[in-house]
Short mmCIF file of C-alpha atoms in Angstrom, two decimals:
data_model
loop_
_atom_site.label_atom_id
_atom_site.label_comp_id
_atom_site.label_asym_id
_atom_site.label_seq_id
_atom_site.Cartn_x
_atom_site.Cartn_y
_atom_site.Cartn_z
CA MET A 1193 114.44 170.15 146.00
CA TYR A 1194 116.42 167.54 147.94
CA PRO A 1195 115.29 167.41 151.50
CA LEU A 1196 117.51 169.10 154.33
CA PRO A 1197 119.85 166.66 156.09
CA ASN A 1198 117.99 167.02 159.32
CA ALA A 1199 114.50 167.44 157.94
CA PRO A 1200 111.90 165.20 159.45
CA THR A 1201 110.90 162.36 157.26
CA ALA A 1202 107.91 160.81 159.03
CA LEU A 1203 104.51 161.84 157.59
CA PRO A 1204 102.36 164.12 159.67
CA ALA A 1205 99.59 162.57 161.63
CA SER A 1206 96.77 163.97 159.74
CA ALA A 1207 98.12 161.92 156.57
CA ARG A 1208 98.38 158.70 158.45
CA VAL A 1209 94.84 158.60 159.69
CA ASP A 1210 93.75 159.29 156.08
CA TRP A 1211 95.83 156.46 154.71
CA ARG A 1212 94.26 153.93 157.10
CA ARG A 1213 90.62 155.20 156.64
CA ARG A 1214 91.19 154.56 152.95
CA LEU A 1215 92.75 151.13 153.56
CA ARG A 1216 89.76 150.13 155.91
CA GLY A 1217 87.29 151.41 152.86
CA VAL A 1218 89.13 149.24 150.38
CA VAL A 1219 89.06 146.00 152.71
CA ARG A 1220 85.42 146.67 153.35
CA ALA A 1221 84.69 146.91 149.49
CA LEU A 1222 86.62 143.64 149.03
CA ALA A 1223 84.86 141.86 151.72
CA VAL A 1224 81.51 142.95 150.41
CA LEU A 1225 82.35 141.90 146.77
CA SER A 1226 83.73 138.36 148.02
CA LEU A 1227 80.50 137.87 150.32
CA LEU A 1228 78.63 138.51 147.13
CA ALA A 1229 80.51 136.35 145.13
CA LEU A 1230 80.41 133.41 147.60
CA CYS A 1231 76.78 133.75 147.82
CA ALA A 1232 76.52 133.66 143.94
CA THR A 1233 78.69 130.66 143.71
CA THR A 1234 76.78 129.10 146.41
CA ALA A 1235 73.32 129.71 144.97
CA LEU A 1236 74.63 128.01 141.43
CA ALA A 1237 76.19 125.17 143.66
CA LEU A 1238 72.57 124.43 145.17
CA ILE A 1239 70.95 124.59 141.69
CA GLY A 1240 73.61 122.41 140.24
CA GLY A 1241 75.15 119.08 141.71
CA ALA A 1242 78.29 116.78 141.36
CA TYR A 1243 79.55 113.32 141.60
CA ARG A 1244 80.03 111.77 144.82
CA ALA A 1245 81.90 108.81 145.38
CA ARG A 1246 80.08 105.77 147.14
CA PRO A 1247 81.82 102.89 149.01
CA LEU A 1248 81.68 99.63 147.61
CA ARG A 1249 79.06 97.18 148.94
CA PRO A 1250 80.64 93.73 148.79
CA SER A 1251 78.10 90.98 149.21
CA PRO A 1252 80.49 88.18 147.72
CA GLY A 1253 78.20 85.26 148.62
CA ASP A 1254 79.20 81.91 149.94
CA SER A 1255 82.25 80.75 148.00
CA THR A 1256 81.99 77.33 149.87
CA SER A 1257 78.57 76.47 148.83
CA PRO A 1258 77.99 73.53 146.37
CA ALA A 1259 76.92 75.87 143.72
CA SER A 1260 79.99 77.94 143.76
CA LYS A 1261 82.48 75.01 143.83
CA LYS A 1262 80.46 73.65 140.73
CA ALA A 1263 80.95 76.92 138.95
CA THR A 1264 84.63 76.90 139.90
CA THR A 1265 84.97 73.50 138.14
CA ALA A 1266 82.82 74.52 135.15
CA VAL A 1267 85.19 77.69 134.60
CA GLN A 1268 88.43 75.50 135.05
CA SER A 1269 87.01 72.85 132.54
CA ALA A 1270 86.22 75.56 130.01
CA ARG A 1271 89.61 76.51 129.80
CA PRO A 1272 91.28 75.26 126.46
CA LYS A 1273 93.54 72.22 127.02
CA GLY A 1274 96.95 71.99 125.20
CA VAL A 1275 98.15 74.53 123.08
CA TYR A 1276 96.31 77.84 122.17
CA VAL A 1277 97.08 80.99 120.75
CA VAL A 1278 96.44 84.51 122.07
CA ILE A 1279 96.76 87.36 119.59
CA ASP A 1280 96.86 91.24 120.77
CA THR A 1281 95.91 93.26 118.15
CA PHE A 1282 96.64 96.67 119.79
CA ARG A 1283 100.34 95.66 120.52
CA ASN A 1284 100.65 93.26 117.72
CA HIS A 1285 101.99 90.16 119.62
CA LEU A 1286 101.04 86.76 119.19
CA ARG A 1287 101.50 84.34 121.95
CA ILE A 1288 101.59 80.58 122.15
CA TYR A 1289 100.56 79.03 125.45
CA LYS A 1290 100.52 75.30 126.27
CA ASP A 1291 98.13 74.46 129.44
CA GLY A 1292 98.52 78.00 130.66
CA GLU A 1293 102.15 78.13 130.12
CA LEU A 1294 103.85 80.77 127.67
CA LEU A 1295 105.78 78.71 124.93
CA ARG A 1296 106.76 81.80 122.66
CA ASP A 1297 106.02 85.38 122.24
CA ALA A 1298 106.17 86.75 118.61
CA PRO A 1299 105.68 90.10 116.90
CA CYS A 1300 103.09 90.03 114.29
CA SER A 1301 100.98 92.42 112.41
CA THR A 1302 97.21 92.59 112.27
CA GLY A 1303 94.30 94.31 110.61
CA SER A 1304 94.98 98.13 109.58
CA GLY A 1305 91.45 99.22 110.08
CA THR A 1306 91.53 100.77 106.70
CA VAL A 1307 88.01 101.02 104.86
CA LEU A 1308 87.88 100.16 101.15
CA ARG A 1309 85.06 101.38 98.88
CA ASP A 1310 84.25 99.76 95.45
CA PRO A 1311 83.47 102.65 93.11
CA ARG A 1312 81.38 100.53 90.97
CA ASP A 1313 78.52 99.43 93.60
CA GLY A 1314 79.47 101.13 96.84
CA ARG A 1315 80.58 97.87 98.39
CA GLN A 1316 82.74 98.18 101.47
CA TRP A 1317 85.69 96.23 103.15
CA VAL A 1318 86.71 96.79 106.75
CA PHE A 1319 90.16 95.48 107.13
CA ASP A 1320 90.11 94.45 110.91
CA THR A 1321 91.25 91.61 112.67
CA PRO A 1322 88.16 90.26 114.41
CA ILE A 1323 88.18 89.91 118.23
CA GLY A 1324 87.04 86.74 120.03
CA GLU A 1325 87.56 83.02 119.87
CA ARG A 1326 88.62 81.24 116.71
CA THR A 1327 89.75 77.78 115.87
CA ILE A 1328 92.67 76.65 113.39
CA GLN A 1329 90.51 74.77 110.83
CA ARG A 1330 93.51 73.77 108.65
CA LYS A 1331 97.33 74.15 108.08
CA VAL A 1332 98.92 74.16 104.87
CA LYS A 1333 102.52 74.36 103.56
CA ASP A 1334 103.40 76.35 100.56
CA PRO A 1335 99.81 77.94 100.37
CA ILE A 1336 98.52 79.40 97.44
CA TRP A 1337 96.36 82.55 97.64
CA ALA A 1338 93.14 83.05 95.54
CA LYS A 1339 92.94 86.74 95.88
CA PRO A 1340 89.75 88.06 96.45
CA ASP A 1341 88.12 91.16 94.54
CA TRP A 1342 89.44 93.83 97.10
CA ALA A 1343 92.86 92.84 96.14
CA PHE A 1344 92.40 94.21 92.90
CA ILE A 1345 90.08 97.14 93.79
CA GLU A 1346 92.56 98.38 96.32
CA GLU A 1347 95.06 98.99 93.78
CA GLY A 1348 92.47 100.41 91.28
CA TYR A 1349 92.14 97.38 88.89
CA LEU A 1350 89.14 95.35 87.89
CA PRO A 1351 88.98 91.79 89.22
CA PRO A 1352 90.25 89.79 86.47
CA LYS A 1353 87.79 87.42 84.82
CA SER A 1354 90.35 84.62 84.66
CA ALA A 1355 90.67 82.70 87.60
CA SER A 1356 94.25 81.62 86.97
CA GLU A 1357 95.07 85.45 87.25
CA ARG A 1358 93.99 85.56 91.14
CA PHE A 1359 96.35 82.77 92.17
CA ASP A 1360 99.29 84.02 94.19
CA ASP A 1361 101.91 81.62 95.39
CA PHE A 1362 104.31 83.92 97.15
CA SER A 1363 102.14 86.50 99.53
CA LEU A 1364 101.35 84.15 102.09
CA GLY A 1365 104.96 82.80 102.82
CA ARG A 1366 105.85 79.19 103.43
CA PHE A 1367 102.98 78.07 105.96
CA ALA A 1368 99.49 79.02 106.73
CA LEU A 1369 97.16 78.49 109.63
CA TYR A 1370 93.45 78.81 108.33
CA MET A 1371 91.07 80.45 111.06
CA GLY A 1372 87.91 80.54 108.82
CA ASP A 1373 85.92 83.34 107.16
CA GLY A 1374 89.28 83.99 105.22
CA TYR A 1375 91.39 84.86 108.28
CA ILE A 1376 94.58 83.26 107.99
CA ILE A 1377 97.88 83.33 110.18
CA HIS A 1378 100.66 83.54 107.33
CA GLY A 1379 104.12 84.80 106.12
CA THR A 1380 104.73 88.02 104.36
CA ILE A 1381 107.22 89.37 101.99
CA PHE A 1382 107.10 92.67 104.12
CA GLN A 1383 109.20 91.38 106.97
CA SER A 1384 110.12 94.90 108.16
CA LEU A 1385 106.48 95.69 108.60
CA ILE A 1386 105.94 93.11 111.37
CA GLY A 1387 104.79 94.67 114.49
CA GLN A 1388 102.38 97.20 112.71
CA ARG A 1389 98.90 97.35 111.93
CA VAL A 1390 99.10 96.84 108.12
CA THR A 1391 97.36 93.65 107.06
CA HIS A 1392 93.98 93.33 105.46
CA GLY A 1393 92.72 91.31 108.50
CA CYS A 1394 95.01 88.28 108.47
CA VAL A 1395 97.88 87.86 111.16
CA ARG A 1396 101.37 88.06 109.64
CA LEU A 1397 104.44 86.49 111.32
CA ARG A 1398 108.04 86.39 110.49
CA ASP A 1399 109.34 83.45 108.82
CA ALA A 1400 111.13 81.78 111.81
CA ASP A 1401 108.00 82.36 114.31
CA LEU A 1402 105.66 81.03 111.36
CA GLU A 1403 107.60 77.97 110.96
CA TRP A 1404 107.50 77.23 114.74
CA VAL A 1405 104.03 78.12 115.10
CA TYR A 1406 103.13 75.97 112.17
CA LYS A 1407 105.14 73.04 113.84
CA THR A 1408 103.64 73.58 117.23
CA VAL A 1409 100.18 74.47 116.77
CA PRO A 1410 97.56 71.85 115.81
CA ALA A 1411 94.62 71.97 114.02
CA GLY A 1412 91.61 72.27 116.27
CA ALA A 1413 93.58 74.74 118.44
CA LYS A 1414 91.66 77.72 119.67
CA VAL A 1415 93.07 81.27 118.91
CA TYR A 1416 91.93 84.05 121.24
CA ILE A 1417 92.05 87.59 119.67
CA TYR A 1418 91.47 90.66 121.45
CA MET B 913 89.97 137.69 164.69
CA SER B 914 90.31 141.21 163.06
CA ARG B 915 87.78 142.26 160.49
CA ALA B 916 90.77 143.21 158.28
CA ARG B 917 91.51 139.35 157.96
CA LEU B 918 87.78 138.14 156.88
CA PRO B 919 88.16 139.13 153.37
CA PHE B 920 91.16 137.44 152.86
CA LEU B 921 90.13 134.18 154.45
CA ILE B 922 87.08 134.47 151.92
CA LEU B 923 89.06 134.68 149.16
CA LEU B 924 91.34 131.88 149.97
CA GLY B 925 88.34 129.82 150.40
CA LEU B 926 87.25 130.82 146.82
CA GLY B 927 90.53 130.12 145.41
CA LEU B 928 90.54 126.62 146.75
CA ALA B 929 87.17 126.05 145.46
CA ALA B 930 88.44 126.78 141.93
CA GLN B 931 90.48 123.61 141.75
CA ALA B 932 90.52 121.11 138.91
CA PRO B 933 87.10 119.68 138.76
CA VAL B 934 85.79 116.11 138.91
CA PRO B 935 86.00 114.83 135.42
CA GLU B 936 82.24 115.25 133.94
CA THR B 937 80.46 113.15 131.59
CA PRO B 938 80.79 112.57 128.75
CA VAL B 939 84.48 112.69 128.56
CA ALA B 940 85.03 111.35 124.97
CA SER B 941 83.37 112.46 122.06
CA PRO B 942 80.14 110.76 121.73
CA VAL B 943 79.94 107.90 119.45
CA ALA B 944 78.52 109.20 116.01
CA ALA B 945 75.99 107.22 114.18
CA PRO B 946 77.61 104.87 111.91
CA PRO B 947 76.94 105.39 108.42
CA VAL B 948 74.28 103.32 106.87
CA ALA B 949 75.88 101.32 104.09
CA GLU B 950 74.47 102.74 100.72
CA PRO B 951 72.43 99.89 99.07
CA PRO B 952 73.67 99.92 95.35
CA ALA B 953 70.16 101.21 94.00
CA ALA B 954 70.05 101.50 90.28
CA ALA B 955 73.71 100.33 89.74
CA PRO B 956 75.24 101.89 87.04
CA ALA B 957 76.51 99.97 84.02
CA PRO B 958 80.03 99.02 84.39
CA PRO B 959 82.56 100.80 82.38
CA PRO B 960 83.72 99.14 78.92
CA ILE B 961 86.56 96.67 79.59
CA ASP B 962 88.96 99.02 77.72
CA ALA B 963 88.08 102.27 79.47
CA VAL B 964 91.03 104.15 80.95
CA ARG B 965 91.18 107.24 82.94
CA PRO B 966 92.66 110.06 80.48
CA ASP B 967 96.17 110.92 81.17
CA SER B 968 96.05 114.77 81.77
CA GLY B 969 99.62 114.89 82.10
CA THR B 970 99.71 116.25 85.55
CA GLN B 971 98.47 114.06 88.26
CA GLU B 972 95.83 115.73 90.22
CA LEU B 973 95.21 114.26 93.79
CA PRO B 974 91.29 113.58 94.48
CA ALA B 975 89.26 115.12 96.99
CA PRO B 976 90.06 113.82 100.43
CA VAL B 977 87.37 111.13 101.44
CA PRO B 978 85.42 111.63 104.52
CA LYS B 979 86.73 109.14 107.18
CA PRO B 980 83.98 107.01 108.35
CA ARG B 981 83.04 106.01 111.93
CA LEU B 982 81.79 102.21 111.89
CA ALA B 983 79.95 100.42 114.36
CA ARG B 984 82.03 97.47 115.26
CA LYS B 985 80.60 93.81 115.13
CA LYS B 986 78.90 93.02 118.09
CA VAL B 987 80.29 90.30 120.65
CA ASP B 988 79.15 86.99 119.48
CA ASP B 989 77.14 84.33 121.52
CA LYS B 990 75.16 86.30 124.08
CA PRO B 991 76.14 84.74 127.30
CA GLN B 992 73.84 84.07 130.15
CA ILE B 993 73.93 86.80 132.81
CA LEU B 994 73.15 86.06 136.39
CA SER B 995 71.58 88.67 138.64
CA SER B 996 73.43 89.76 141.76
CA GLY B 997 73.59 87.32 144.57
CA ALA B 998 75.62 84.86 142.89
CA THR B 999 79.44 84.39 143.68
CA VAL B 1000 82.00 85.54 141.08
CA ALA B 1001 82.91 82.08 140.08
CA GLU B 1002 79.03 81.37 139.31
CA MET B 1003 78.83 84.51 137.40
CA GLU B 1004 81.86 83.60 135.31
CA ALA B 1005 80.67 79.98 134.86
CA ALA B 1006 77.69 81.31 133.21
CA ILE B 1007 79.56 83.51 130.89
CA VAL B 1008 82.39 81.19 129.66
CA ARG B 1009 80.01 79.16 127.73
CA GLY B 1010 80.05 81.60 124.97
CA THR B 1011 82.96 82.10 122.79
CA GLY B 1012 83.21 85.96 123.06
CA LEU B 1013 85.48 88.01 125.55
CA TYR B 1014 84.45 89.40 128.71
CA ILE B 1015 85.91 91.46 131.33
CA LEU B 1016 86.58 90.88 135.11
CA LEU B 1017 87.11 94.11 137.01
CA ASP B 1018 88.27 93.15 140.61
CA ALA B 1019 88.05 96.27 142.58
CA GLY B 1020 89.97 94.47 145.54
CA ARG B 1021 92.89 93.62 143.54
CA SER B 1022 92.77 96.91 141.41
CA VAL B 1023 93.16 95.16 138.38
CA LEU B 1024 90.80 94.78 134.88
CA GLU B 1025 91.46 91.49 133.07
CA VAL B 1026 90.24 90.65 129.56
CA ARG B 1027 89.22 87.13 129.72
CA SER B 1028 87.87 84.46 127.54
CA ARG B 1029 86.94 80.77 128.48
CA GLY B 1030 88.30 81.54 131.95
CA ILE B 1031 91.81 82.60 130.65
CA VAL B 1032 93.32 85.90 131.35
CA LEU B 1033 94.21 87.34 127.94
CA ASP B 1034 95.28 90.86 129.27
CA SER B 1035 95.96 92.27 132.64
CA VAL B 1036 95.65 96.13 133.41
CA PRO B 1037 96.46 97.53 136.81
CA LEU B 1038 94.14 100.11 137.72
CA LEU B 1039 94.72 103.30 139.56
CA GLY B 1040 91.36 103.35 141.34
CA VAL B 1041 87.86 102.26 141.22
CA GLU B 1042 84.92 104.29 142.63
CA PHE B 1043 81.31 104.14 142.29
CA LEU B 1044 80.03 107.72 141.74
CA ASN B 1045 76.42 109.21 141.90
CA HIS B 1046 75.39 112.52 140.94
CA SER B 1047 73.47 114.59 143.72
CA PRO B 1048 72.89 117.97 144.93
CA ILE B 1049 75.87 119.44 146.96
CA VAL B 1050 73.97 119.56 149.98
CA GLY B 1051 71.44 116.78 151.13
CA GLY B 1052 72.25 114.61 148.02
CA GLY B 1053 71.14 111.33 149.89
CA ARG B 1054 73.17 108.03 149.64
CA GLY B 1055 72.46 106.93 145.86
CA GLU B 1056 72.25 103.65 144.48
CA VAL B 1057 75.31 101.40 144.77
CA PRO B 1058 74.90 97.81 143.64
CA ALA B 1059 76.04 95.01 145.78
CA LEU B 1060 79.11 93.28 144.52
CA PRO B 1061 79.88 91.16 142.60
CA VAL B 1062 77.64 91.98 139.98
CA THR B 1063 77.37 91.47 136.02
CA TRP B 1064 76.84 94.24 133.45
CA VAL B 1065 76.61 94.34 129.90
CA VAL B 1066 77.97 97.01 127.45
CA ARG B 1067 75.33 98.55 125.42
CA ALA B 1068 77.21 100.58 122.94
CA GLU B 1069 80.89 100.55 122.33
CA ALA B 1070 83.39 103.46 123.31
CA GLY B 1071 83.43 104.98 119.93
CA ASP B 1072 85.28 104.51 116.89
CA PHE B 1073 88.34 106.51 115.63
CA GLU B 1074 88.92 107.79 112.33
CA ARG B 1075 90.03 105.31 109.89
CA GLU B 1076 92.19 105.57 106.50
CA VAL B 1077 89.84 105.30 103.35
CA ILE B 1078 90.82 103.85 100.08
CA ALA B 1079 88.40 105.03 97.43
CA PRO B 1080 89.39 104.90 93.88
CA GLU B 1081 87.32 106.97 91.56
CA ALA B 1082 87.44 104.36 88.41
CA LEU B 1083 88.97 101.01 87.88
CA ARG B 1084 90.93 100.08 85.22
CA PRO B 1085 91.64 96.77 83.33
CA TYR B 1086 93.92 94.41 85.38
CA VAL B 1087 97.52 94.40 84.50
CA PRO B 1088 99.92 91.60 85.77
CA GLU B 1089 102.47 92.79 88.23
CA ASP B 1090 105.47 91.96 85.98
CA GLN B 1091 103.66 94.08 83.07
CA ARG B 1092 103.08 97.13 85.13
CA THR B 1093 104.75 100.45 84.07
CA ALA B 1094 105.74 103.34 86.44
CA LEU B 1095 102.37 105.21 85.36
CA ASP B 1096 100.32 101.93 86.46
CA GLU B 1097 102.06 102.40 89.81
CA ALA B 1098 101.47 105.85 90.16
CA ARG B 1099 97.65 105.60 89.76
CA ASN B 1100 97.53 102.98 92.43
CA PRO B 1101 94.96 104.25 95.06
CA LYS B 1102 96.88 102.97 97.89
CA VAL B 1103 99.41 105.97 97.07
CA ILE B 1104 96.79 108.50 96.24
CA ALA B 1105 94.64 107.67 99.52
CA SER B 1106 95.15 109.99 102.52
CA HIS B 1107 98.26 109.39 104.26
CA ASP B 1108 97.00 110.81 107.50
CA GLU B 1109 98.04 108.78 110.37
CA ALA B 1110 94.87 106.76 112.06
CA ALA B 1111 94.03 108.63 115.30
CA ALA B 1112 95.34 106.73 118.36
CA PRO B 1113 92.40 105.70 120.56
CA PRO B 1114 91.63 108.24 123.27
CA SER B 1115 92.90 107.62 127.06
CA THR B 1116 89.73 108.47 128.60
CA TYR B 1117 86.26 107.61 127.34
CA GLU B 1118 82.81 106.73 128.49
CA VAL B 1119 81.19 103.10 127.98
CA HIS B 1120 77.30 102.88 128.29
CA LEU B 1121 75.97 99.86 130.12
CA THR B 1122 72.48 98.18 129.67
CA ASN B 1123 71.36 98.96 133.10
CA GLY B 1124 71.69 102.90 132.44
CA TRP B 1125 74.89 103.25 134.35
CA SER B 1126 78.03 104.23 132.52
CA LEU B 1127 81.80 102.89 132.85
CA GLU B 1128 84.13 105.86 132.69
CA ILE B 1129 87.65 105.10 132.12
CA LEU B 1130 90.08 107.77 133.34
CA ASP B 1131 93.65 108.33 133.29
CA GLN B 1132 93.64 109.58 136.85
CA ALA B 1133 91.60 108.89 139.96
CA PRO B 1134 88.58 111.34 140.05
CA ARG B 1135 88.78 114.17 142.19
CA THR B 1136 85.69 113.96 144.65
CA GLY B 1137 86.66 116.05 147.53
CA PHE B 1138 84.45 119.07 148.90
CA PHE B 1139 86.12 121.80 147.12
CA ALA B 1140 86.19 119.77 143.80
CA ARG B 1141 82.44 119.03 143.90
CA TYR B 1142 81.76 122.57 144.88
CA ALA B 1143 83.58 123.81 141.75
CA ALA B 1144 81.61 121.23 139.77
CA ALA B 1145 78.35 122.07 141.06
CA VAL B 1146 78.88 125.57 140.44
CA ARG B 1147 79.62 124.92 136.67
CA GLU B 1148 76.63 122.83 136.41
CA GLY B 1149 74.47 125.54 138.03
CA TRP B 1150 75.60 127.82 135.39
CA GLN B 1151 74.97 125.47 132.82
CA ARG B 1152 71.46 124.83 134.19
CA LEU B 1153 70.75 128.47 134.20
CA ARG B 1154 71.78 128.86 130.64
CA GLY B 1155 69.42 125.81 129.93
CA GLN B 1156 72.02 123.10 129.39
CA LYS B 1157 70.85 120.54 131.29
CA ARG B 1158 72.54 117.26 130.94
CA GLU B 1159 72.10 113.83 132.06
CA HIS B 1160 74.25 112.40 134.83
CA PRO B 1161 73.87 108.46 134.99
CA PRO B 1162 75.44 106.88 137.75
CA MET B 1163 78.94 105.65 136.90
CA LEU B 1164 81.65 103.39 137.75
CA ALA B 1165 85.02 105.29 137.38
CA VAL B 1166 87.78 103.27 136.70
CA ALA B 1167 91.29 105.09 136.46
CA MET B 1168 94.43 103.57 134.66
CA LYS B 1169 97.27 104.70 132.98
CA GLY B 1170 96.66 106.37 129.37
CA ASP B 1171 98.51 103.80 127.61
CA ASP B 1172 96.51 100.84 129.21
CA ALA B 1173 93.11 102.67 128.54
CA GLN B 1174 94.22 103.02 124.87
CA ARG B 1175 94.97 99.40 124.59
CA ILE B 1176 91.80 97.92 125.68
CA HIS B 1177 89.59 100.72 123.95
CA HIS B 1178 88.56 98.59 121.12
CA VAL B 1179 87.35 95.72 123.59
CA PHE B 1180 84.36 97.60 124.64
CA ARG B 1181 81.82 96.50 122.20
CA ALA B 1182 77.96 96.05 122.39
CA ASP B 1183 76.97 92.95 124.56
CA LEU B 1184 80.34 92.48 126.22
CA PRO B 1185 79.87 91.42 129.49
CA LEU B 1186 81.61 93.07 132.38
CA ILE B 1187 81.70 91.31 135.98
CA ILE B 1188 82.64 93.77 138.75
CA ALA B 1189 84.10 91.74 141.70
CA PRO B 1190 84.55 93.28 145.20
CA GLY B 1191 87.68 91.53 146.02
CA LYS B 1192 90.02 88.33 145.30
CA SER B 1193 88.33 86.35 142.93
#
């Protein structure tokens, strides 16, 4: 039934009082629950703990002391003189410096990190480019690669008995700079893969960059790999 | 203040307390024990030179090889580590005699540098550096804070990530490349091996140090405000009630961009020196 046009719309007084009483009850219940929750969480917090930041406590020492000056000189003298190489194995970049000045920044390829297992005896190779300091031991033009056992096992072949079947005169490119322990900076026939981590530990460069590095970096130069 | 407003204020306080927490340790997955290289005990006789895998007609892929987690080679040439009290230059001078890498973390300049022999190989800008001590929420005390500069040494690496494995089941006689057939190429284990992309390094991880501290690499500054600590304390209290007590060594939290953290993840290896400098060095 629709209300009459002039019918009163306000609630009766008794209904308003009842509504407020109910609201007060709900609020009180919420307050009690909230208080209980707060007590519970506070109790848990008191049982547990958390990390708190502490301010730094600098005690830099006397940088003008003779010992400190001597140390500064020692650090400067430890720096490599002349040309040196820095290889970034994450971003795959090879940089050439001379006395701290950047001469060239070239993309390269470094170790893939792949693991190879020999099914015959479980022997294992990890194709990482090792980090740390190395030295260019020798440089070779038109290098010939004596393929180690892993180069055959990786493709599923037994290493050949004949040594002549191990020689490869094209995979290393036109130049090679040997860093010891079998690690070489060399060229590649896979120029499109430069910039990716795809090698067996060596460092590959594009032809133009390799030739420049070969002509610029002398034997005995330091190589810093990180 | 009316009593009706009190519960709403309490609820508001609880809501603020439920903020994102302070990162807890460990953040990265723990370092798995490296697989022990199996010695070739009683090596089986190698197959005859003319043994060839029978061609069944259909090429079945071998079962996936479990991916190893390997312990990386330690840093060479243990350097001499000076105790605190020396200057940054003296600490660095003691380290540069070695051929390995070391890290200089300059809290004043907010930069982390990978160095060797006194030269900067890479530089990473930092979002923040803080010493953190775990303590009760109330009355926790000051905690231990080392005097800077100080040199620490990494005890264990930040953990390896999955590697692709090439594991041929059998080896066949060598065939020169110019004599290989399409069948030979199809049998190439490099093609058969798992093609899953190697997982990228994590952007947050923990590095354990020899002095019992840990270096926490984060991709955002840790939240150490009261409500964040309150929420973290509540969580830990709940874990302790359930019997899951965890160790909380003091830590040096270093925040940097995720890309930068991934970039230097592999640098953290056992015996790597770490110089913490308080200001300009």
